[in-house]
Amino acid sequence: MATADMAHISPALQEYFKSDKAAAAQDHSAATDLEAGADLDLGDLDITTAQISLAGVEDQLEHFANHEVLKAILDQGCDPKEYGQQYETKLRQAELESIQDYITESDNLVELHDQISSCDNILATMEDMLGKFQADLGNISTEIRALQEQSQTMSIKLKNRKGTEQKLSNFIESVAIPPALIDGILQTEVDETFHEHLLCLHRKLNFLEKNEAAQNSAAYKDVAPELEKLRVKAISKSRDYLMQRIYALRKPKTNIQILQQNVLLKYKYLVTFLRLHGGEVFGEVRTAYIDTLSRVLSSHFRAYLAAIERLKEDLASQTDVIGSADAVPTGMMALFQRAAAGGQDRQDVFVVGDRGSILHHLDQPAIIPHVAESENKKFSFELLFRSVNKLLMDTATSEYLFCSDFFQEAAVFHELFAPTLQVVESALAATLPETWDILCLLVMIRINYHHQVIMNKRRIPCLDDYLDRINLTLWPRFKALFDLQLSSIKHYNIGTFTPDVKVHHIVHRYAQLTASLLSLNADYQDGQLDHNLDRMRYACMDLLMQLPRTFKTKKLGTIFLINNFNHVAMVLREAQTRMQQAPPPPGSSSPQKEPGLGTTGTATRKEFEDQLMTCTSMYVEEQLLSQFGSLIGFVKRAEAAQKHKGAQAEGVPLPGYGPNEAAPVLQDFASRWQPSIDALHK
């Protein structure tokens, strides 16, 4: 085994191991001799063979004179030669001990040598085996590489065959007409199964239409006529089914939304199929639906408008203006005016009251005319306006969503809903010229604004143009009625005024109307309305400055102004208190809204309060002057003199205004101050 192992070791290593073995044998022999003659005395025998030269020793001693070891030897006073012999003896002894150790371990070394030789043989065997294994691996690697190339070739072939198979399978599946499809299109009723057959037919038609390679194939020539027959039949059945359902919408008392959601939407793919593969028939179905729904919806709204027209209650007439005469009608005239105003007191025409609360209840259901008639209810025009538009928005929202889903185009809604919007707008345009209630118009403007907000929240843009047109229709009428009220103030005939210190009827109506308009504008801060209110305030102030001239005395004119200014300020304060307690309507836009009546309302109230304070001060001063004229005159003259002469030393009276001059005035005041106060109270 050892010989076989040595065969695999390189020649250099073999030579090394041979020399090592010879050296080990010599060492073993020397060790045996030393063990046999351990008492051998070598004496002074010099066993070194090299010649020792002492040349340069002195130079080295001089060079190393300061070396610590040499210095220590010289300090001890020893002879260097003797000291060197001592070290030489020690070295020889160490050498002998080393040889002895080697001889002692010779057996182990021989054993180690044998083990190394054995390992060398084993490694040689392994080297041979590994060489053979390496050769085998080379052969296997070549075979694996060949197999990989074959596998890649087969994989590419398989992939190509699968791709071809898939394309061919798709082509066959897309072109072939299974018997089930033919039976489903020709014999099956329009239901969910028919819907599936339509989808299958659509895929085949779409494939042949867009695939040029399929159009050039022989299979296309065979199946194209059959597919065309199936297409025509599918279009015919889809048209008949849709037309029947559309005509069903024309029946009276039909719930259109339920029929749309439960029937038409379930088969909306019929419309999609017609739009893709039967354009002319799709146009026919589309036109039929638009014509049917436009007639049905417009007739419904026309009937609804006629019904709620009978529920209308007019709260104001053409004669209800601020500057109209304050005469109380009697007899038949009073009856006619009360009938025109719906039985309302004309003083309430300019009071908004609870009419603004409608802005908090815009989501209430629309008015049902026959129910309201059975309960003998009447409604103001703004309530009817809200009801009509509430019904219109809900109907438009439902119809817009249906058209977008069923026909997949919003244009259908605009075409079918245009007649309905025309009916509503025409009714409003016919009613507005006969509407004289300015508060009603402003409430309607606010309702229309909130309806725009509601439609924006629904994300339904179909009524944006309609609501904008309504807004453009209402504002000019409101402006016309406002100008009518303003003109009645400006053209008031002062000659018809009978001097009376009570609150003037124009001021009373102005206060009511202004408070009402400010209440309806507080949550919106409409700059246009604020400007018009300023115009009306200027006109009312101008009238109030002219009316006191008709009184015989200035005192009565001042009292008249105090009563009127106080009345306006009181009405505005009450309105502001109500607005502070009321919550704002949902969706109102007033990012920097002041509490109460807003910026314009606060400014208006402050101006009347300032005028009231000024007139009150004038009246008090005039009254005191009439009773205590001498005292007031003396004080005013003294103040003027002091101001003219400058500051006086404390305790030094002004010349002409000292105690002697003041004594008569004070005596007069003391004698009649109490009767004068009583006179003022009267």
XYZ file of C-alpha atoms in Angstrom:
682
model
C 0.000 0.000 0.000
C 2.879 2.321 0.907
C 4.635 1.512 -2.376
C 1.472 2.213 -4.317
C 1.024 5.506 -2.481
C 4.622 6.559 -3.199
C 4.037 6.126 -6.888
C 1.694 9.128 -6.881
C 4.223 11.463 -5.109
C 6.476 13.728 -7.111
C 10.199 12.705 -7.493
C 11.383 15.662 -5.435
C 9.256 14.616 -2.498
C 10.389 11.036 -2.881
C 14.067 12.130 -2.753
C 13.328 14.271 0.274
C 11.691 11.426 2.136
C 14.639 9.075 1.244
C 17.245 11.560 2.600
C 15.094 12.096 5.649
C 14.997 8.372 6.246
C 18.846 8.115 5.983
C 19.296 11.029 8.382
C 16.865 9.463 10.795
C 18.838 6.176 10.650
C 22.115 7.977 11.385
C 20.529 9.871 14.249
C 19.239 6.624 15.634
C 22.721 5.052 15.392
C 24.306 8.083 17.079
C 21.752 7.982 19.801
C 22.540 4.329 20.411
C 26.244 5.090 20.689
C 25.600 7.940 23.154
C 23.464 5.712 25.273
C 26.246 3.071 25.297
C 29.030 5.548 26.240
C 27.349 8.226 28.273
C 30.490 8.683 30.449
C 32.771 9.537 27.527
C 35.103 12.453 28.486
C 35.825 14.710 25.525
C 38.224 16.910 27.462
C 39.455 20.011 25.595
C 38.790 18.384 22.248
C 37.722 21.071 19.789
C 35.060 19.499 17.635
C 34.644 22.581 15.423
C 36.174 22.367 11.979
C 35.899 26.015 10.952
C 38.939 28.284 11.335
C 38.285 31.160 13.672
C 39.811 34.534 12.767
C 40.423 37.112 15.504
C 41.067 39.943 13.117
C 39.069 43.035 13.949
C 38.188 41.833 17.448
C 39.703 44.954 18.978
C 37.697 47.187 16.685
C 34.524 45.337 17.585
C 35.353 45.548 21.319
C 35.859 49.278 20.952
C 32.641 49.568 18.955
C 30.641 47.588 21.494
C 32.350 49.081 24.513
C 29.162 50.720 25.595
C 26.992 47.657 24.999
C 25.237 46.590 28.154
C 26.370 42.923 28.059
C 30.015 43.732 27.313
C 29.982 46.556 29.830
C 28.598 44.176 32.451
C 31.434 41.669 31.754
C 34.094 44.326 32.008
C 32.547 45.729 35.195
C 32.767 42.293 36.809
C 36.499 42.243 36.155
C 36.387 38.935 34.271
C 38.645 37.914 31.514
C 36.664 38.005 28.272
C 38.336 34.853 27.085
C 37.398 33.054 30.213
C 33.893 34.422 30.029
C 33.631 33.238 26.415
C 34.801 29.753 27.399
C 32.046 29.641 30.025
C 29.456 30.456 27.423
C 30.993 27.979 25.009
C 30.742 25.287 27.660
C 27.092 26.170 28.221
C 26.395 26.058 24.515
C 28.065 22.669 24.199
C 26.020 21.405 27.099
C 22.815 22.711 25.417
C 23.860 21.040 22.208
C 24.351 17.713 23.946
C 20.991 18.059 25.639
C 19.383 18.810 22.302
C 21.001 15.718 20.777
C 19.844 13.678 23.712
C 16.264 14.963 23.260
C 16.408 14.090 19.605
C 17.687 10.583 20.408
C 14.927 10.210 22.962
C 12.266 11.153 20.402
C 13.814 9.110 17.604
C 11.208 6.370 17.875
C 8.452 8.891 17.562
C 10.175 10.462 14.619
C 10.540 7.096 12.921
C 6.861 6.415 13.602
C 6.001 9.859 12.233
C 8.074 9.103 9.189
C 6.208 5.868 8.666
C 2.875 7.659 9.021
C 3.946 10.292 6.538
C 4.973 7.583 4.124
C 1.611 5.886 4.590
C -0.204 9.163 3.986
C 1.926 9.740 0.957
C 0.818 6.389 -0.436
C -2.835 7.134 0.341
C -2.604 10.558 -1.276
C -1.010 8.989 -4.347
C -3.944 6.586 -4.590
C -6.396 9.469 -4.162
C -4.538 11.444 -6.794
C -4.985 8.589 -9.199
C -8.671 8.249 -8.329
C -9.243 11.979 -8.650
C -7.522 12.000 -11.992
C -9.864 9.300 -13.238
C -12.819 11.146 -11.688
C -11.757 14.349 -13.386
C -11.678 12.589 -16.694
C -15.129 11.121 -16.037
C -16.442 14.574 -15.099
C -15.105 15.991 -18.315
C -17.009 13.348 -20.246
C -20.161 13.989 -18.214
C -19.868 17.777 -18.743
C -19.668 17.206 -22.468
C -22.734 15.006 -22.338
C -24.629 17.560 -20.195
C -23.772 20.345 -22.615
C -25.106 18.228 -25.448
C -28.259 17.492 -23.478
C -28.721 21.209 -22.749
C -28.480 22.054 -26.404
C -30.992 19.353 -27.212
C -33.291 20.587 -24.418
C -33.151 24.195 -25.649
C -33.896 23.050 -29.166
C -36.835 20.978 -27.959
C -38.074 23.854 -25.754
C -38.054 26.279 -28.665
C -39.857 23.763 -30.819
C -42.406 23.135 -28.060
C -42.942 26.861 -27.531
C -43.414 27.438 -31.228
C -45.837 24.540 -31.439
C -47.790 25.803 -28.421
C -47.910 29.319 -29.866
C -49.089 27.973 -33.154
C -51.590 25.750 -31.410
C -52.887 28.673 -29.300
C -53.248 30.969 -32.278
C -54.843 28.255 -34.320
C -57.136 27.390 -31.429
C -58.106 31.051 -30.966
C -58.660 31.424 -34.663
C -60.838 28.308 -34.824
C -62.733 29.347 -31.698
C -63.236 32.876 -33.047
C -64.290 31.761 -36.509
C -66.218 28.566 -35.866
C -69.963 28.901 -35.304
C -71.123 26.339 -32.755
C -74.668 24.982 -33.093
C -75.528 26.306 -29.629
C -74.882 29.874 -30.829
C -77.121 29.411 -33.847
C -79.937 27.956 -31.749
C -79.495 30.649 -29.107
C -79.760 33.516 -31.577
C -82.550 32.067 -33.690
C -84.764 30.288 -31.158
C -84.024 31.579 -27.639
C -86.203 34.342 -26.190
C -84.539 37.545 -25.077
C -83.272 36.712 -21.607
C -79.968 36.247 -19.826
C -79.069 33.276 -22.058
C -79.693 35.373 -25.144
C -77.437 37.992 -23.594
C -74.581 35.453 -23.414
C -75.113 34.450 -27.041
C -74.957 38.108 -28.048
C -71.604 38.452 -26.292
C -70.287 35.403 -28.144
C -71.551 36.720 -31.480
C -70.012 40.134 -30.757
C -66.600 38.569 -30.147
C -66.718 36.676 -33.442
C -67.851 39.689 -35.434
C -65.289 41.905 -33.785
C -62.501 39.382 -34.477
C -63.293 39.042 -38.159
C -63.696 42.789 -38.547
C -60.331 43.751 -37.052
C -58.162 40.765 -38.108
C -56.934 41.184 -41.682
C -55.367 37.722 -41.723
C -58.719 36.182 -40.824
C -60.416 38.112 -43.617
C -58.007 36.606 -46.119
C -58.511 33.041 -44.909
C -60.639 30.405 -46.597
C -62.617 29.893 -43.380
C -63.796 33.499 -43.534
C -65.489 32.912 -46.857
C -67.400 30.000 -45.344
C -68.546 31.597 -42.062
C -69.015 35.249 -43.118
C -72.487 34.700 -44.693
C -73.680 32.716 -41.691
C -72.401 35.326 -39.211
C -74.139 38.060 -41.176
C -77.427 36.160 -40.935
C -76.964 35.765 -37.181
C -76.126 39.466 -36.866
C -79.273 40.522 -38.686
C -81.397 38.174 -36.593
C -79.820 39.360 -33.328
C -80.375 43.002 -34.283
C -83.999 42.284 -35.181
C -84.774 40.512 -31.902
C -82.968 43.166 -29.850
C -84.860 45.947 -31.610
C -88.237 44.304 -31.105
C -87.586 43.704 -27.417
C -86.361 47.248 -26.748
C -89.181 48.846 -28.723
C -91.778 46.913 -26.730
C -90.244 48.072 -23.448
C -89.932 51.670 -24.636
C -93.563 51.778 -25.802
C -94.565 50.404 -22.390
C -93.300 53.690 -20.911
C -96.130 55.512 -22.715
C -98.838 53.753 -20.753
C -100.567 55.978 -18.170
C -99.592 55.597 -14.528
C -96.418 53.721 -15.446
C -93.600 53.999 -12.917
C -90.827 54.948 -15.304
C -87.942 54.591 -12.844
C -88.924 51.070 -11.786
C -89.251 49.960 -15.408
C -85.884 51.489 -16.205
C -84.037 49.952 -13.265
C -85.662 46.510 -13.207
C -86.127 45.841 -16.923
C -84.158 48.065 -19.276
C -80.884 48.198 -17.372
C -80.787 44.398 -17.125
C -80.602 44.268 -20.932
C -78.490 47.342 -21.591
C -76.088 45.159 -23.594
C -78.750 44.966 -26.301
C -78.233 48.690 -26.846
C -74.463 48.233 -26.797
C -74.713 45.469 -29.416
C -76.913 47.649 -31.608
C -74.537 50.575 -31.325
C -71.568 48.391 -32.346
C -73.142 46.212 -35.039
C -76.388 47.902 -36.037
C -75.949 51.655 -36.227
C -79.184 52.410 -38.055
C -81.316 50.325 -35.717
C -79.529 51.859 -32.721
C -80.457 55.307 -34.007
C -84.062 54.172 -34.354
C -84.172 52.847 -30.774
C -82.455 55.980 -29.482
C -84.896 58.255 -31.279
C -87.867 56.241 -30.036
C -86.683 56.468 -26.435
C -86.010 60.212 -26.669
C -89.394 60.859 -28.284
C -91.239 58.727 -25.721
C -89.551 60.118 -22.604
C -89.659 63.727 -23.782
C -93.428 63.466 -24.347
C -94.101 61.610 -21.111
C -91.983 63.869 -18.889
C -93.121 67.117 -20.472
C -96.778 66.089 -20.160
C -96.271 65.062 -16.535
C -94.678 68.378 -15.639
C -97.262 70.318 -17.608
C -100.018 68.597 -15.647
C -98.150 69.114 -12.363
C -97.676 72.830 -13.046
C -101.347 73.229 -13.862
C -102.304 71.427 -10.663
C -100.084 73.449 -8.319
C -101.140 76.672 -10.012
C -104.498 76.194 -8.305
C -102.695 76.043 -4.964
C -100.936 79.364 -5.410
C -101.550 82.108 -2.852
C -100.615 85.681 -3.844
C -99.255 87.580 -0.861
C -98.690 90.901 -2.636
C -100.297 92.929 -5.386
C -99.126 95.618 -7.740
C -100.208 98.337 -5.319
C -98.106 96.983 -2.458
C -95.236 99.436 -2.610
C -93.553 101.374 0.151
C -94.623 104.765 -1.113
C -98.282 103.940 -1.755
C -100.918 105.980 0.034
C -101.763 104.822 3.535
C -105.504 105.142 3.023
C -107.612 102.307 4.392
C -109.844 100.948 1.619
C -113.478 100.338 2.349
C -116.363 98.526 0.723
C -115.780 96.616 -2.503
C -112.283 98.090 -2.960
C -111.142 96.551 0.321
C -112.640 93.217 -0.687
C -110.869 93.243 -4.063
C -107.510 94.198 -2.557
C -107.735 91.512 0.138
C -108.675 88.950 -2.486
C -105.717 89.963 -4.660
C -103.398 89.652 -1.676
C -104.770 86.274 -0.659
C -106.569 87.628 2.381
C -103.328 88.858 3.931
C -102.893 92.108 5.795
C -101.025 94.544 3.579
C -98.785 95.448 6.511
C -97.361 91.909 6.376
C -96.335 92.145 2.721
C -92.885 93.445 3.665
C -92.338 91.094 6.624
C -90.417 87.915 5.792
C -91.526 86.119 8.970
C -91.002 82.370 8.645
C -90.778 82.409 4.869
C -87.001 82.115 5.051
C -87.271 78.806 6.931
C -87.868 77.077 3.603
C -84.118 77.309 3.013
C -83.644 74.827 5.865
C -86.122 72.298 4.395
C -85.167 72.064 0.740
C -84.988 68.264 0.858
C -88.631 67.857 1.789
C -90.728 65.886 -0.740
C -92.505 67.777 -3.475
C -96.056 68.938 -2.924
C -98.708 66.408 -3.960
C -101.458 68.541 -5.559
C -104.515 66.346 -4.964
C -103.557 65.819 -1.318
C -103.075 69.560 -0.801
C -106.419 70.296 -2.508
C -108.213 67.798 -0.308
C -106.813 69.610 2.735
C -107.639 73.064 1.274
C -104.032 74.180 1.571
C -102.569 77.190 -0.180
C -98.904 77.881 -0.774
C -96.862 80.952 -1.562
C -95.123 81.090 -4.919
C -91.662 80.295 -3.492
C -92.973 77.047 -1.961
C -94.410 75.996 -5.318
C -91.140 76.985 -7.004
C -89.174 74.779 -4.586
C -91.567 71.871 -5.124
C -91.347 72.038 -8.930
C -87.567 72.271 -8.920
C -87.237 69.527 -6.315
C -89.248 67.207 -8.553
C -87.306 68.397 -11.588
C -83.900 67.771 -9.973
C -84.820 64.286 -8.769
C -86.227 63.347 -12.176
C -83.244 64.789 -14.012
C -80.770 63.025 -11.720
C -82.434 59.657 -12.227
C -82.782 60.103 -15.986
C -79.225 61.404 -16.434
C -77.738 58.429 -14.602
C -79.927 56.021 -16.593
C -79.008 57.525 -19.965
C -75.306 57.554 -19.080
C -75.489 53.868 -18.132
C -77.973 52.569 -20.699
C -76.950 54.545 -23.803
C -73.469 55.439 -22.536
C -73.863 59.026 -23.686
C -75.181 62.099 -21.873
C -76.432 63.680 -25.112
C -79.539 61.465 -24.958
C -80.564 63.118 -21.684
C -80.150 66.651 -23.019
C -82.247 65.845 -26.089
C -85.116 64.187 -24.215
C -85.155 66.615 -21.262
C -85.054 69.821 -23.302
C -88.882 69.914 -23.838
C -89.460 69.392 -20.108
C -87.146 72.257 -19.207
C -88.891 74.389 -21.799
C -92.247 73.681 -20.150
C -90.945 74.672 -16.702
C -89.144 77.781 -17.941
C -92.160 78.899 -19.956
C -94.414 78.529 -16.923
C -91.998 80.568 -14.808
C -91.635 83.230 -17.502
C -95.425 83.532 -17.715
C -95.852 83.821 -13.948
C -93.036 86.240 -13.092
C -94.587 89.322 -14.750
C -97.628 88.833 -12.506
C -95.499 88.413 -9.371
C -95.197 91.551 -7.233
C -93.834 89.964 -4.067
C -90.236 91.147 -3.812
C -89.493 88.913 -0.809
C -90.805 85.902 -2.710
C -88.373 86.593 -5.549
C -85.374 86.889 -3.223
C -86.317 83.628 -1.488
C -86.599 81.979 -4.918
C -83.127 83.265 -5.808
C -81.771 81.732 -2.616
C -83.591 78.446 -3.321
C -82.102 78.342 -6.811
C -78.626 78.893 -5.359
C -79.061 75.994 -2.922
C -80.340 73.791 -5.747
C -77.092 74.469 -7.594
C -75.168 73.423 -4.484
C -77.232 70.234 -4.187
C -76.603 69.254 -7.814
C -72.889 69.916 -7.402
C -72.813 67.634 -4.365
C -74.560 64.956 -6.396
C -71.942 65.478 -9.142
C -74.720 65.736 -11.713
C -73.991 68.572 -14.185
C -77.070 68.094 -16.381
C -79.041 71.054 -14.928
C -76.225 73.589 -14.675
C -77.375 75.594 -17.694
C -81.013 75.463 -16.598
C -80.271 76.732 -13.089
C -78.096 79.498 -14.516
C -80.946 80.562 -16.794
C -83.360 80.563 -13.852
C -80.973 82.783 -11.936
C -80.745 85.180 -14.890
C -84.541 85.220 -15.079
C -85.189 85.915 -11.391
C -82.656 88.680 -10.791
C -84.004 91.137 -13.412
C -87.539 90.740 -12.025
C -86.267 91.262 -8.493
C -84.362 94.347 -9.640
C -87.479 95.686 -11.333
C -89.577 95.256 -8.173
C -86.832 96.784 -6.039
C -86.612 99.782 -8.349
C -90.395 100.045 -8.105
C -90.180 100.232 -4.314
C -87.328 102.715 -4.506
C -89.183 104.865 -7.026
C -92.252 104.965 -4.789
C -90.118 106.497 -2.031
C -88.431 109.012 -4.289
C -91.697 110.121 -5.908
C -93.707 110.360 -2.752
C -95.886 113.480 -2.799
C -95.010 115.372 0.357
C -98.058 117.536 -0.144
C -100.295 114.597 0.779
C -98.572 114.224 4.133
C -100.611 115.293 7.131
C -98.176 116.431 9.824
C -98.222 113.833 12.584
C -95.391 112.864 14.926
C -96.282 109.163 14.671
C -94.172 106.764 12.603
C -94.751 107.430 8.941
C -96.153 104.513 6.955
C -93.275 104.738 4.425
C -90.711 104.520 7.220
C -92.609 101.624 8.763
C -92.666 99.706 5.470
C -89.065 100.610 4.739
C -87.971 99.227 8.106
C -89.881 95.986 7.547
C -88.635 95.502 3.981
C -85.038 96.386 4.838
C -84.995 94.025 7.820
C -86.474 91.251 5.663
C -84.016 91.747 2.805
C -81.063 91.934 5.190
C -82.217 88.723 6.893
C -82.330 86.928 3.538
C -78.923 88.312 2.566
C -77.042 87.890 5.849
C -75.822 84.371 5.053
C -74.870 85.220 1.459
C -73.368 88.744 1.547
C -74.604 89.583 -1.944
C -72.832 92.794 -2.942
C -75.441 93.700 -5.553
C -78.237 93.593 -2.993
C -76.152 95.551 -0.472
C -75.701 98.302 -3.045
C -79.451 98.470 -3.708
C -80.196 98.605 0.012
C -77.835 101.546 0.326
C -79.767 103.307 -2.445
C -83.038 102.728 -0.616
C -81.543 103.947 2.657
C -80.391 107.182 1.016
C -83.885 107.717 -0.430
C -85.555 107.091 2.945
C -83.115 109.434 4.725
C -83.744 112.130 2.137
C -87.503 111.803 2.642
C -87.138 111.947 6.427
C -85.141 115.161 6.140
C -87.922 116.761 4.079
C -90.989 115.739 6.093
C -90.119 117.704 9.304
C -90.380 120.939 7.311
C -94.122 120.460 7.089
C -94.545 120.800 10.873
C -95.399 124.156 12.379
C -92.618 124.000 14.967
C -89.127 122.594 14.916
C -89.929 120.756 18.117
C -92.619 118.666 16.430
C -90.335 117.955 13.488
C -87.626 116.748 15.852
C -90.087 114.516 17.680
C -91.193 113.114 14.313
C -87.593 112.271 13.410
C -86.930 110.701 16.816
C -89.991 108.444 16.507
C -89.111 107.335 12.978
C -85.393 106.794 13.587
C -86.181 104.894 16.761
C -88.706 102.687 14.935
C -86.240 101.741 12.194
C -83.445 101.042 14.693
C -85.781 98.937 16.830
C -86.993 96.841 13.885
C -83.402 96.232 12.744
C -82.304 95.282 16.266
C -85.127 92.769 16.549
C -84.250 91.289 13.167
C -80.582 91.066 14.144
C -81.477 89.248 17.365
C -83.554 86.720 15.423
C -80.755 86.125 12.919
C -78.181 85.595 15.649
C -80.329 82.862 17.158
C -81.188 81.180 13.842
C -78.756 78.643 12.286
C -77.426 79.412 8.797
C -78.972 77.498 5.884
C -76.963 74.469 4.719
C -74.601 75.385 1.905
C -74.715 79.160 2.461
C -71.534 80.964 1.403
C -70.388 83.612 3.857
C -66.748 82.945 4.782
C -66.477 86.152 6.862
C -70.094 86.568 7.875
C -70.824 88.980 10.691
C -73.400 87.792 13.228
C -76.941 89.041 12.702
C -77.709 91.049 9.584
C -74.220 91.143 8.126
C -71.977 94.102 7.352
C -74.595 96.190 5.533
C -77.234 95.520 8.193
C -74.885 96.553 10.976
C -73.938 99.755 9.128
C -77.591 100.592 8.426
C -78.650 100.066 12.026
C -75.711 102.129 13.300
C -76.570 105.035 11.007
C -80.170 105.191 12.216
C -79.034 104.886 15.832
C -76.557 107.737 15.297
C -79.291 109.868 13.745
C -81.567 108.987 16.637
C -78.914 110.036 19.157
C -78.311 113.297 17.307
C -82.018 114.180 17.137
C -82.530 113.210 20.768
C -79.664 115.484 21.835
C -81.117 118.340 19.787
C -84.558 117.810 21.283
C -83.243 117.693 24.858
C -81.170 120.807 24.300
C -84.135 122.634 22.773
C -86.428 121.654 25.627
C -83.942 122.692 28.293
C -83.351 125.928 26.452
C -87.081 126.709 26.472
C -87.330 126.259 30.253
C -83.864 127.257 31.451
C -82.774 129.622 28.708
C -81.160 132.192 31.002
C -79.027 129.621 32.798
C -77.949 127.844 29.617
C -77.202 131.153 27.914
C -75.122 132.330 30.871
C -73.116 129.060 30.875
C -72.506 129.150 27.113
C -71.353 132.791 27.237
C -69.018 131.998 30.127
C -67.526 129.023 28.267
C -66.996 131.152 25.167
C -65.309 133.906 27.195
C -63.046 131.460 28.964
C -62.067 129.893 25.686
C -61.294 133.337 24.260
C -59.198 134.560 27.205
C -57.491 131.279 27.972
C -57.054 129.443 31.249
C -57.662 131.361 34.497
C -56.037 130.814 37.856
C -57.986 128.580 40.156
C -60.451 130.532 42.310
C -60.243 133.645 40.125
C -63.622 134.330 38.384
C -63.909 135.625 34.845
C -64.692 139.293 34.593
C -68.429 139.714 34.104
C -69.164 136.112 35.063
C -68.428 136.136 38.774
C -70.716 135.288 41.689
C -72.459 138.640 41.553
C -73.438 138.191 37.901
C -74.427 134.535 38.420
C -76.584 135.149 41.502
C -79.716 136.405 39.633
C -79.548 133.516 37.163
C -79.269 130.934 39.932
C -82.098 132.521 41.893
C -84.332 132.344 38.840
C -83.431 128.644 38.355
C -84.074 127.847 42.018
C -87.466 129.483 41.933
C -88.921 127.601 38.971
C -86.903 124.479 38.255
C -89.548 122.083 39.584
C -92.490 123.511 37.561
C -90.217 123.520 34.515
C -89.405 119.819 34.962
C -93.106 119.021 35.270
C -93.753 120.942 32.088
C -91.082 118.961 30.274
C -92.660 115.709 31.401
C -95.967 116.789 29.951
